[in-house]
Amino acid sequence: MTADLPLEELSTTFARIQGLLLSEETVSKAVDLLADAAKESIPGTLGAGVSLMDEQGRRTSWGATDEIVKQADALQYQLGEGPCITAWATTGTVRTNDVTTENRWSRWSPRAADLGLRSVLSAPLVFRTESVGAIKVYSDKPGAFDARSERLLTLFAGPAATLLANVQSSQAPRRLSQQLKDAIASRDNVAFARGILMEREGLGEDESMARLLEIARSNRVTLRTAAGSVVSGSGKHQG
């Protein structure tokens, strides 16, 4: 990839993907193609993956270029924490230069290090105002990704989200539930619940959101309901 022409490279990549999707309009095909393209486009990448998630943070579709990506991502879904989930929940790009010194995901980071991973970069897939998943790249070298990598992956994520949202398949979680829309619109209860978790469990901002998602998933309720249970005190021992 030519460092001076990232936009031209991305335009070529997405033109190719759009052409392929004309004949195979399935989410599984789309996420596989996008994961491959991310691996090719971001320098220093060992493997890449794309995850689509529902309103409770559960994976609904998943593409990965390599077995190590599948293992690292599976750990995130299993533990309810990690860069992919954080990027989805906060709609912000997440980067760690070395998982061996990363403290945002106390359970996932050491497991990722055991797999031989060191650097991670993840960006949310946002279509219009809705976060539908995340795209991430992994490296086995510390400090593999920098500010330019972040910008490139962010540029990549925008059209990727649009492509995925327009693929006609029942597998694609293109819209959030109305309850979650209401919760995000007001944010008060969710923000208050995160503050309680930060104080009660000594969590950081990203960790508190991941914990709230974990409570929602474990109890099969919406994010808004989980936030209400934490605020009322009934969420203390859930998840």
PDB file of C-alpha atoms in Angstrom:
ATOM      1  CA  MET A   1       0.000   0.000   0.000  1.00  0.00           C
ATOM      2  CA  THR A   2       1.297   3.457  -0.926  1.00  0.00           C
ATOM      3  CA  ALA A   3       1.536   5.654   2.156  1.00  0.00           C
ATOM      4  CA  ASP A   4       0.891   8.842   0.139  1.00  0.00           C
ATOM      5  CA  LEU A   5      -2.362   7.693  -1.441  1.00  0.00           C
ATOM      6  CA  PRO A   6      -4.571   6.069   1.217  1.00  0.00           C
ATOM      7  CA  LEU A   7      -7.800   7.549  -0.160  1.00  0.00           C
ATOM      8  CA  GLU A   8      -7.067   6.278  -3.674  1.00  0.00           C
ATOM      9  CA  GLU A   9      -6.293   2.836  -2.268  1.00  0.00           C
ATOM     10  CA  LEU A  10      -9.528   2.837  -0.271  1.00  0.00           C
ATOM     11  CA  SER A  11     -11.569   3.930  -3.292  1.00  0.00           C
ATOM     12  CA  THR A  12     -10.149   1.056  -5.311  1.00  0.00           C
ATOM     13  CA  THR A  13     -10.792  -1.397  -2.472  1.00  0.00           C
ATOM     14  CA  PHE A  14     -14.428  -0.398  -2.048  1.00  0.00           C
ATOM     15  CA  ALA A  15     -15.083  -0.364  -5.775  1.00  0.00           C
ATOM     16  CA  ARG A  16     -13.916  -3.982  -5.870  1.00  0.00           C
ATOM     17  CA  ILE A  17     -16.035  -4.945  -2.858  1.00  0.00           C
ATOM     18  CA  GLN A  18     -19.144  -3.277  -4.272  1.00  0.00           C
ATOM     19  CA  GLY A  19     -18.697  -5.167  -7.513  1.00  0.00           C
ATOM     20  CA  LEU A  20     -18.405  -8.504  -5.717  1.00  0.00           C
ATOM     21  CA  LEU A  21     -21.451  -7.808  -3.549  1.00  0.00           C
ATOM     22  CA  LEU A  22     -23.615  -7.253  -6.614  1.00  0.00           C
ATOM     23  CA  SER A  23     -23.622 -11.002  -7.182  1.00  0.00           C
ATOM     24  CA  GLU A  24     -23.372 -12.228  -3.583  1.00  0.00           C
ATOM     25  CA  GLU A  25     -25.462  -9.991  -1.364  1.00  0.00           C
ATOM     26  CA  THR A  26     -25.089 -11.737   1.969  1.00  0.00           C
ATOM     27  CA  VAL A  27     -23.826 -10.367   5.234  1.00  0.00           C
ATOM     28  CA  SER A  28     -21.423 -13.268   5.721  1.00  0.00           C
ATOM     29  CA  LYS A  29     -19.829 -12.561   2.350  1.00  0.00           C
ATOM     30  CA  ALA A  30     -19.690  -8.822   3.044  1.00  0.00           C
ATOM     31  CA  VAL A  31     -17.960  -9.139   6.413  1.00  0.00           C
ATOM     32  CA  ASP A  32     -15.426 -11.587   4.982  1.00  0.00           C
ATOM     33  CA  LEU A  33     -14.605  -9.242   2.100  1.00  0.00           C
ATOM     34  CA  LEU A  34     -14.292  -6.238   4.388  1.00  0.00           C
ATOM     35  CA  ALA A  35     -12.043  -8.096   6.830  1.00  0.00           C
ATOM     36  CA  ASP A  36      -9.750  -9.105   3.975  1.00  0.00           C
ATOM     37  CA  ALA A  37      -9.683  -5.535   2.681  1.00  0.00           C
ATOM     38  CA  ALA A  38      -8.844  -4.133   6.121  1.00  0.00           C
ATOM     39  CA  LYS A  39      -5.932  -6.531   6.476  1.00  0.00           C
ATOM     40  CA  GLU A  40      -4.597  -5.445   3.106  1.00  0.00           C
ATOM     41  CA  SER A  41      -5.131  -1.725   3.732  1.00  0.00           C
ATOM     42  CA  ILE A  42      -3.730  -1.136   7.230  1.00  0.00           C
ATOM     43  CA  PRO A  43       0.085  -1.471   7.408  1.00  0.00           C
ATOM     44  CA  GLY A  44       1.417  -3.773  10.127  1.00  0.00           C
ATOM     45  CA  THR A  45      -1.749  -5.872  10.334  1.00  0.00           C
ATOM     46  CA  LEU A  46      -1.426  -9.546  11.217  1.00  0.00           C
ATOM     47  CA  GLY A  47      -5.162 -10.209  10.925  1.00  0.00           C
ATOM     48  CA  ALA A  48      -8.451  -8.343  10.733  1.00  0.00           C
ATOM     49  CA  GLY A  49     -12.075  -8.919  11.613  1.00  0.00           C
ATOM     50  CA  VAL A  50     -15.541  -7.412  11.275  1.00  0.00           C
ATOM     51  CA  SER A  51     -18.284  -7.889  13.849  1.00  0.00           C
ATOM     52  CA  LEU A  52     -21.943  -6.922  13.659  1.00  0.00           C
ATOM     53  CA  MET A  53     -23.753  -6.723  16.976  1.00  0.00           C
ATOM     54  CA  ASP A  54     -27.308  -6.284  18.219  1.00  0.00           C
ATOM     55  CA  GLU A  55     -28.566  -3.811  20.799  1.00  0.00           C
ATOM     56  CA  GLN A  56     -27.386  -5.991  23.688  1.00  0.00           C
ATOM     57  CA  GLY A  57     -23.830  -6.325  22.386  1.00  0.00           C
ATOM     58  CA  ARG A  58     -24.290  -9.871  21.112  1.00  0.00           C
ATOM     59  CA  ARG A  59     -22.471 -10.887  17.947  1.00  0.00           C
ATOM     60  CA  THR A  60     -24.872 -11.517  15.069  1.00  0.00           C
ATOM     61  CA  SER A  61     -22.395 -11.821  12.204  1.00  0.00           C
ATOM     62  CA  TRP A  62     -18.642 -12.167  12.126  1.00  0.00           C
ATOM     63  CA  GLY A  63     -15.826 -12.195   9.600  1.00  0.00           C
ATOM     64  CA  ALA A  64     -12.155 -12.877  10.311  1.00  0.00           C
ATOM     65  CA  THR A  65      -9.084 -13.283   8.137  1.00  0.00           C
ATOM     66  CA  ASP A  66      -7.123 -15.616  10.416  1.00  0.00           C
ATOM     67  CA  GLU A  67      -7.632 -18.153  13.177  1.00  0.00           C
ATOM     68  CA  ILE A  68      -5.914 -15.906  15.726  1.00  0.00           C
ATOM     69  CA  VAL A  69      -8.488 -13.185  15.007  1.00  0.00           C
ATOM     70  CA  LYS A  70     -11.317 -15.671  15.547  1.00  0.00           C
ATOM     71  CA  GLN A  71      -9.825 -16.665  18.897  1.00  0.00           C
ATOM     72  CA  ALA A  72      -9.233 -13.084  20.057  1.00  0.00           C
ATOM     73  CA  ASP A  73     -12.729 -12.010  19.029  1.00  0.00           C
ATOM     74  CA  ALA A  74     -14.353 -15.078  20.576  1.00  0.00           C
ATOM     75  CA  LEU A  75     -12.728 -14.149  23.884  1.00  0.00           C
ATOM     76  CA  GLN A  76     -14.242 -10.666  23.661  1.00  0.00           C
ATOM     77  CA  TYR A  77     -17.744 -12.054  23.167  1.00  0.00           C
ATOM     78  CA  GLN A  78     -17.216 -14.627  25.898  1.00  0.00           C
ATOM     79  CA  LEU A  79     -15.850 -12.152  28.463  1.00  0.00           C
ATOM     80  CA  GLY A  80     -18.022  -9.215  27.470  1.00  0.00           C
ATOM     81  CA  GLU A  81     -15.062  -6.838  27.130  1.00  0.00           C
ATOM     82  CA  GLY A  82     -12.351  -5.815  24.699  1.00  0.00           C
ATOM     83  CA  PRO A  83     -11.536  -3.213  22.041  1.00  0.00           C
ATOM     84  CA  CYS A  84     -14.212  -4.364  19.609  1.00  0.00           C
ATOM     85  CA  ILE A  85     -17.008  -4.149  22.181  1.00  0.00           C
ATOM     86  CA  THR A  86     -15.691  -0.827  23.495  1.00  0.00           C
ATOM     87  CA  ALA A  87     -15.555   0.667  19.981  1.00  0.00           C
ATOM     88  CA  TRP A  88     -19.132  -0.470  19.339  1.00  0.00           C
ATOM     89  CA  ALA A  89     -20.452   0.784  22.678  1.00  0.00           C
ATOM     90  CA  THR A  90     -18.718   4.180  22.665  1.00  0.00           C
ATOM     91  CA  THR A  91     -18.810   4.774  18.871  1.00  0.00           C
ATOM     92  CA  GLY A  92     -15.158   5.807  19.105  1.00  0.00           C
ATOM     93  CA  THR A  93     -11.930   4.417  17.677  1.00  0.00           C
ATOM     94  CA  VAL A  94     -10.006   2.344  20.225  1.00  0.00           C
ATOM     95  CA  ARG A  95      -6.265   1.695  20.115  1.00  0.00           C
ATOM     96  CA  THR A  96      -3.875  -0.117  22.407  1.00  0.00           C
ATOM     97  CA  ASN A  97      -0.168  -0.199  21.730  1.00  0.00           C
ATOM     98  CA  ASP A  98       0.525  -3.227  23.909  1.00  0.00           C
ATOM     99  CA  VAL A  99      -2.002  -5.577  25.471  1.00  0.00           C
ATOM    100  CA  THR A 100       0.596  -6.694  28.020  1.00  0.00           C
ATOM    101  CA  THR A 101       0.363  -3.244  29.686  1.00  0.00           C
ATOM    102  CA  GLU A 102      -3.293  -2.548  28.870  1.00  0.00           C
ATOM    103  CA  ASN A 103      -5.581  -2.212  31.918  1.00  0.00           C
ATOM    104  CA  ARG A 104      -8.916  -1.310  30.296  1.00  0.00           C
ATOM    105  CA  TRP A 105      -9.857  -4.958  29.765  1.00  0.00           C
ATOM    106  CA  SER A 106      -8.413  -6.820  32.732  1.00  0.00           C
ATOM    107  CA  ARG A 107      -9.686 -10.223  31.654  1.00  0.00           C
ATOM    108  CA  TRP A 108      -9.342 -10.003  27.880  1.00  0.00           C
ATOM    109  CA  SER A 109      -5.895  -8.375  27.615  1.00  0.00           C
ATOM    110  CA  PRO A 110      -3.829 -11.151  29.241  1.00  0.00           C
ATOM    111  CA  ARG A 111      -5.688 -13.776  27.218  1.00  0.00           C
ATOM    112  CA  ALA A 112      -4.970 -11.843  24.011  1.00  0.00           C
ATOM    113  CA  ALA A 113      -1.305 -11.628  25.008  1.00  0.00           C
ATOM    114  CA  ASP A 114      -1.271 -15.400  25.494  1.00  0.00           C
ATOM    115  CA  LEU A 115      -2.372 -15.728  21.866  1.00  0.00           C
ATOM    116  CA  GLY A 116       0.687 -13.747  20.808  1.00  0.00           C
ATOM    117  CA  LEU A 117      -1.107 -10.481  20.070  1.00  0.00           C
ATOM    118  CA  ARG A 118       0.327  -7.133  21.126  1.00  0.00           C
ATOM    119  CA  SER A 119      -1.317  -4.216  19.267  1.00  0.00           C
ATOM    120  CA  VAL A 120      -5.014  -3.685  18.503  1.00  0.00           C
ATOM    121  CA  LEU A 121      -6.952  -1.019  16.648  1.00  0.00           C
ATOM    122  CA  SER A 122     -10.745  -1.047  16.399  1.00  0.00           C
ATOM    123  CA  ALA A 123     -13.246   1.387  14.863  1.00  0.00           C
ATOM    124  CA  PRO A 124     -17.046   1.422  15.179  1.00  0.00           C
ATOM    125  CA  LEU A 125     -19.271   0.760  12.187  1.00  0.00           C
ATOM    126  CA  VAL A 126     -21.717   3.668  12.307  1.00  0.00           C
ATOM    127  CA  PHE A 127     -24.507   3.933   9.756  1.00  0.00           C
ATOM    128  CA  ARG A 128     -26.264   7.287  10.021  1.00  0.00           C
ATOM    129  CA  THR A 129     -26.487   7.604  13.797  1.00  0.00           C
ATOM    130  CA  GLU A 130     -26.523   3.911  14.646  1.00  0.00           C
ATOM    131  CA  SER A 131     -23.536   1.823  15.720  1.00  0.00           C
ATOM    132  CA  VAL A 132     -24.035  -1.649  14.247  1.00  0.00           C
ATOM    133  CA  GLY A 133     -20.677  -3.233  15.003  1.00  0.00           C
ATOM    134  CA  ALA A 134     -16.934  -2.755  14.746  1.00  0.00           C
ATOM    135  CA  ILE A 135     -13.985  -3.461  12.504  1.00  0.00           C
ATOM    136  CA  LYS A 136     -10.603  -4.263  14.004  1.00  0.00           C
ATOM    137  CA  VAL A 137      -7.020  -5.091  13.112  1.00  0.00           C
ATOM    138  CA  TYR A 138      -4.493  -7.002  15.209  1.00  0.00           C
ATOM    139  CA  SER A 139      -0.693  -7.156  15.207  1.00  0.00           C
ATOM    140  CA  ASP A 140       1.827  -9.386  16.924  1.00  0.00           C
ATOM    141  CA  LYS A 141       4.137  -6.389  17.394  1.00  0.00           C
ATOM    142  CA  PRO A 142       3.812  -3.649  20.040  1.00  0.00           C
ATOM    143  CA  GLY A 143       3.132  -0.144  18.750  1.00  0.00           C
ATOM    144  CA  ALA A 144       2.218  -1.391  15.289  1.00  0.00           C
ATOM    145  CA  PHE A 145      -0.557   1.168  14.832  1.00  0.00           C
ATOM    146  CA  ASP A 146      -0.330   4.945  15.041  1.00  0.00           C
ATOM    147  CA  ALA A 147      -2.450   8.063  14.443  1.00  0.00           C
ATOM    148  CA  ARG A 148      -2.292   7.502  10.689  1.00  0.00           C
ATOM    149  CA  SER A 149      -3.529   3.936  11.168  1.00  0.00           C
ATOM    150  CA  GLU A 150      -6.440   5.285  13.219  1.00  0.00           C
ATOM    151  CA  ARG A 151      -7.352   7.767  10.519  1.00  0.00           C
ATOM    152  CA  LEU A 152      -7.129   5.101   7.826  1.00  0.00           C
ATOM    153  CA  LEU A 153      -9.292   2.611   9.699  1.00  0.00           C
ATOM    154  CA  THR A 154     -11.825   5.354  10.498  1.00  0.00           C
ATOM    155  CA  LEU A 155     -11.966   6.272   6.813  1.00  0.00           C
ATOM    156  CA  PHE A 156     -12.400   2.579   6.060  1.00  0.00           C
ATOM    157  CA  ALA A 157     -15.169   2.092   8.629  1.00  0.00           C
ATOM    158  CA  GLY A 158     -17.492   4.766   7.230  1.00  0.00           C
ATOM    159  CA  PRO A 159     -18.166   3.271   3.784  1.00  0.00           C
ATOM    160  CA  ALA A 160     -17.880  -0.226   5.264  1.00  0.00           C
ATOM    161  CA  ALA A 161     -20.834   0.491   7.551  1.00  0.00           C
ATOM    162  CA  THR A 162     -22.829   1.869   4.634  1.00  0.00           C
ATOM    163  CA  LEU A 163     -22.072  -1.187   2.497  1.00  0.00           C
ATOM    164  CA  LEU A 164     -23.103  -3.565   5.267  1.00  0.00           C
ATOM    165  CA  ALA A 165     -26.260  -1.604   6.053  1.00  0.00           C
ATOM    166  CA  ASN A 166     -27.355  -1.808   2.435  1.00  0.00           C
ATOM    167  CA  VAL A 167     -26.744  -5.521   1.983  1.00  0.00           C
ATOM    168  CA  GLN A 168     -30.207  -7.043   1.894  1.00  0.00           C
ATOM    169  CA  SER A 169     -30.159  -9.847   4.454  1.00  0.00           C
ATOM    170  CA  SER A 170     -32.149 -10.696   7.540  1.00  0.00           C
ATOM    171  CA  GLN A 171     -28.862 -11.343   9.342  1.00  0.00           C
ATOM    172  CA  ALA A 172     -27.852  -7.674   9.337  1.00  0.00           C
ATOM    173  CA  PRO A 173     -28.769  -5.763  12.504  1.00  0.00           C
ATOM    174  CA  ARG A 174     -29.339  -2.480  10.671  1.00  0.00           C
ATOM    175  CA  ARG A 175     -31.578  -0.834  13.239  1.00  0.00           C
ATOM    176  CA  LEU A 176     -31.493  -0.638  17.003  1.00  0.00           C
ATOM    177  CA  SER A 177     -34.579  -1.413  19.037  1.00  0.00           C
ATOM    178  CA  GLN A 178     -36.787   1.550  19.919  1.00  0.00           C
ATOM    179  CA  GLN A 179     -36.020   1.047  23.606  1.00  0.00           C
ATOM    180  CA  LEU A 180     -32.303   1.428  23.006  1.00  0.00           C
ATOM    181  CA  LYS A 181     -32.897   4.466  20.790  1.00  0.00           C
ATOM    182  CA  ASP A 182     -34.803   6.054  23.648  1.00  0.00           C
ATOM    183  CA  ALA A 183     -32.023   5.178  26.084  1.00  0.00           C
ATOM    184  CA  ILE A 184     -29.358   6.632  23.837  1.00  0.00           C
ATOM    185  CA  ALA A 185     -31.470   9.736  23.201  1.00  0.00           C
ATOM    186  CA  SER A 186     -31.810  10.550  26.883  1.00  0.00           C
ATOM    187  CA  ARG A 187     -28.573   8.889  28.086  1.00  0.00           C
ATOM    188  CA  ASP A 188     -29.315  10.043  31.628  1.00  0.00           C
ATOM    189  CA  ASN A 189     -30.093   6.646  33.131  1.00  0.00           C
ATOM    190  CA  VAL A 190     -27.256   4.921  31.270  1.00  0.00           C
ATOM    191  CA  ALA A 191     -24.742   7.603  32.256  1.00  0.00           C
ATOM    192  CA  PHE A 192     -25.899   7.467  35.879  1.00  0.00           C
ATOM    193  CA  ALA A 193     -25.614   3.662  35.930  1.00  0.00           C
ATOM    194  CA  ARG A 194     -22.093   3.834  34.489  1.00  0.00           C
ATOM    195  CA  GLY A 195     -21.119   6.294  37.204  1.00  0.00           C
ATOM    196  CA  ILE A 196     -22.436   3.916  39.870  1.00  0.00           C
ATOM    197  CA  LEU A 197     -20.465   1.007  38.398  1.00  0.00           C
ATOM    198  CA  MET A 198     -17.309   3.116  38.185  1.00  0.00           C
ATOM    199  CA  GLU A 199     -17.608   4.003  41.852  1.00  0.00           C
ATOM    200  CA  ARG A 200     -18.822   0.613  43.098  1.00  0.00           C
ATOM    201  CA  GLU A 201     -16.459  -1.636  41.130  1.00  0.00           C
ATOM    202  CA  GLY A 202     -13.558   0.727  40.525  1.00  0.00           C
ATOM    203  CA  LEU A 203     -14.019   0.659  36.750  1.00  0.00           C
ATOM    204  CA  GLY A 204     -12.899   3.085  34.067  1.00  0.00           C
ATOM    205  CA  GLU A 205     -15.289   4.726  31.619  1.00  0.00           C
ATOM    206  CA  ASP A 206     -14.956   2.075  28.914  1.00  0.00           C
ATOM    207  CA  GLU A 207     -15.020  -0.768  31.427  1.00  0.00           C
ATOM    208  CA  SER A 208     -18.229   0.540  33.006  1.00  0.00           C
ATOM    209  CA  MET A 209     -19.976   0.457  29.625  1.00  0.00           C
ATOM    210  CA  ALA A 210     -18.717  -3.046  28.944  1.00  0.00           C
ATOM    211  CA  ARG A 211     -19.935  -4.117  32.387  1.00  0.00           C
ATOM    212  CA  LEU A 212     -23.376  -2.629  31.716  1.00  0.00           C
ATOM    213  CA  LEU A 213     -23.545  -4.484  28.403  1.00  0.00           C
ATOM    214  CA  GLU A 214     -22.537  -7.679  30.206  1.00  0.00           C
ATOM    215  CA  ILE A 215     -25.394  -7.244  32.706  1.00  0.00           C
ATOM    216  CA  ALA A 216     -27.867  -6.653  29.874  1.00  0.00           C
ATOM    217  CA  ARG A 217     -26.677  -9.696  27.962  1.00  0.00           C
ATOM    218  CA  SER A 218     -26.563 -12.012  30.980  1.00  0.00           C
ATOM    219  CA  ASN A 219     -30.081 -11.086  32.049  1.00  0.00           C
ATOM    220  CA  ARG A 220     -31.478 -10.908  28.516  1.00  0.00           C
ATOM    221  CA  VAL A 221     -32.737  -7.361  28.928  1.00  0.00           C
ATOM    222  CA  THR A 222     -32.191  -4.104  27.083  1.00  0.00           C
ATOM    223  CA  LEU A 223     -29.398  -1.707  27.965  1.00  0.00           C
ATOM    224  CA  ARG A 224     -31.965   0.725  29.374  1.00  0.00           C
ATOM    225  CA  THR A 225     -33.456  -1.925  31.661  1.00  0.00           C
ATOM    226  CA  ALA A 226     -29.998  -2.995  32.831  1.00  0.00           C
ATOM    227  CA  ALA A 227     -29.147   0.630  33.621  1.00  0.00           C
ATOM    228  CA  GLY A 228     -32.364   0.967  35.618  1.00  0.00           C
ATOM    229  CA  SER A 229     -31.547  -2.142  37.638  1.00  0.00           C
ATOM    230  CA  VAL A 230     -28.092  -0.797  38.489  1.00  0.00           C
ATOM    231  CA  VAL A 231     -29.510   2.568  39.542  1.00  0.00           C
ATOM    232  CA  SER A 232     -32.159   0.918  41.703  1.00  0.00           C
ATOM    233  CA  GLY A 233     -29.557  -1.379  43.262  1.00  0.00           C
ATOM    234  CA  SER A 234     -30.900  -4.627  41.838  1.00  0.00           C
ATOM    235  CA  GLY A 235     -28.098  -4.876  39.301  1.00  0.00           C
ATOM    236  CA  LYS A 236     -25.383  -5.140  41.920  1.00  0.00           C
ATOM    237  CA  HIS A 237     -24.995  -8.883  41.720  1.00  0.00           C
ATOM    238  CA  GLN A 238     -26.224  -9.481  38.190  1.00  0.00           C
ATOM    239  CA  GLY A 239     -24.070 -10.723  35.308  1.00  0.00           C
TER     240      GLY A 239
END
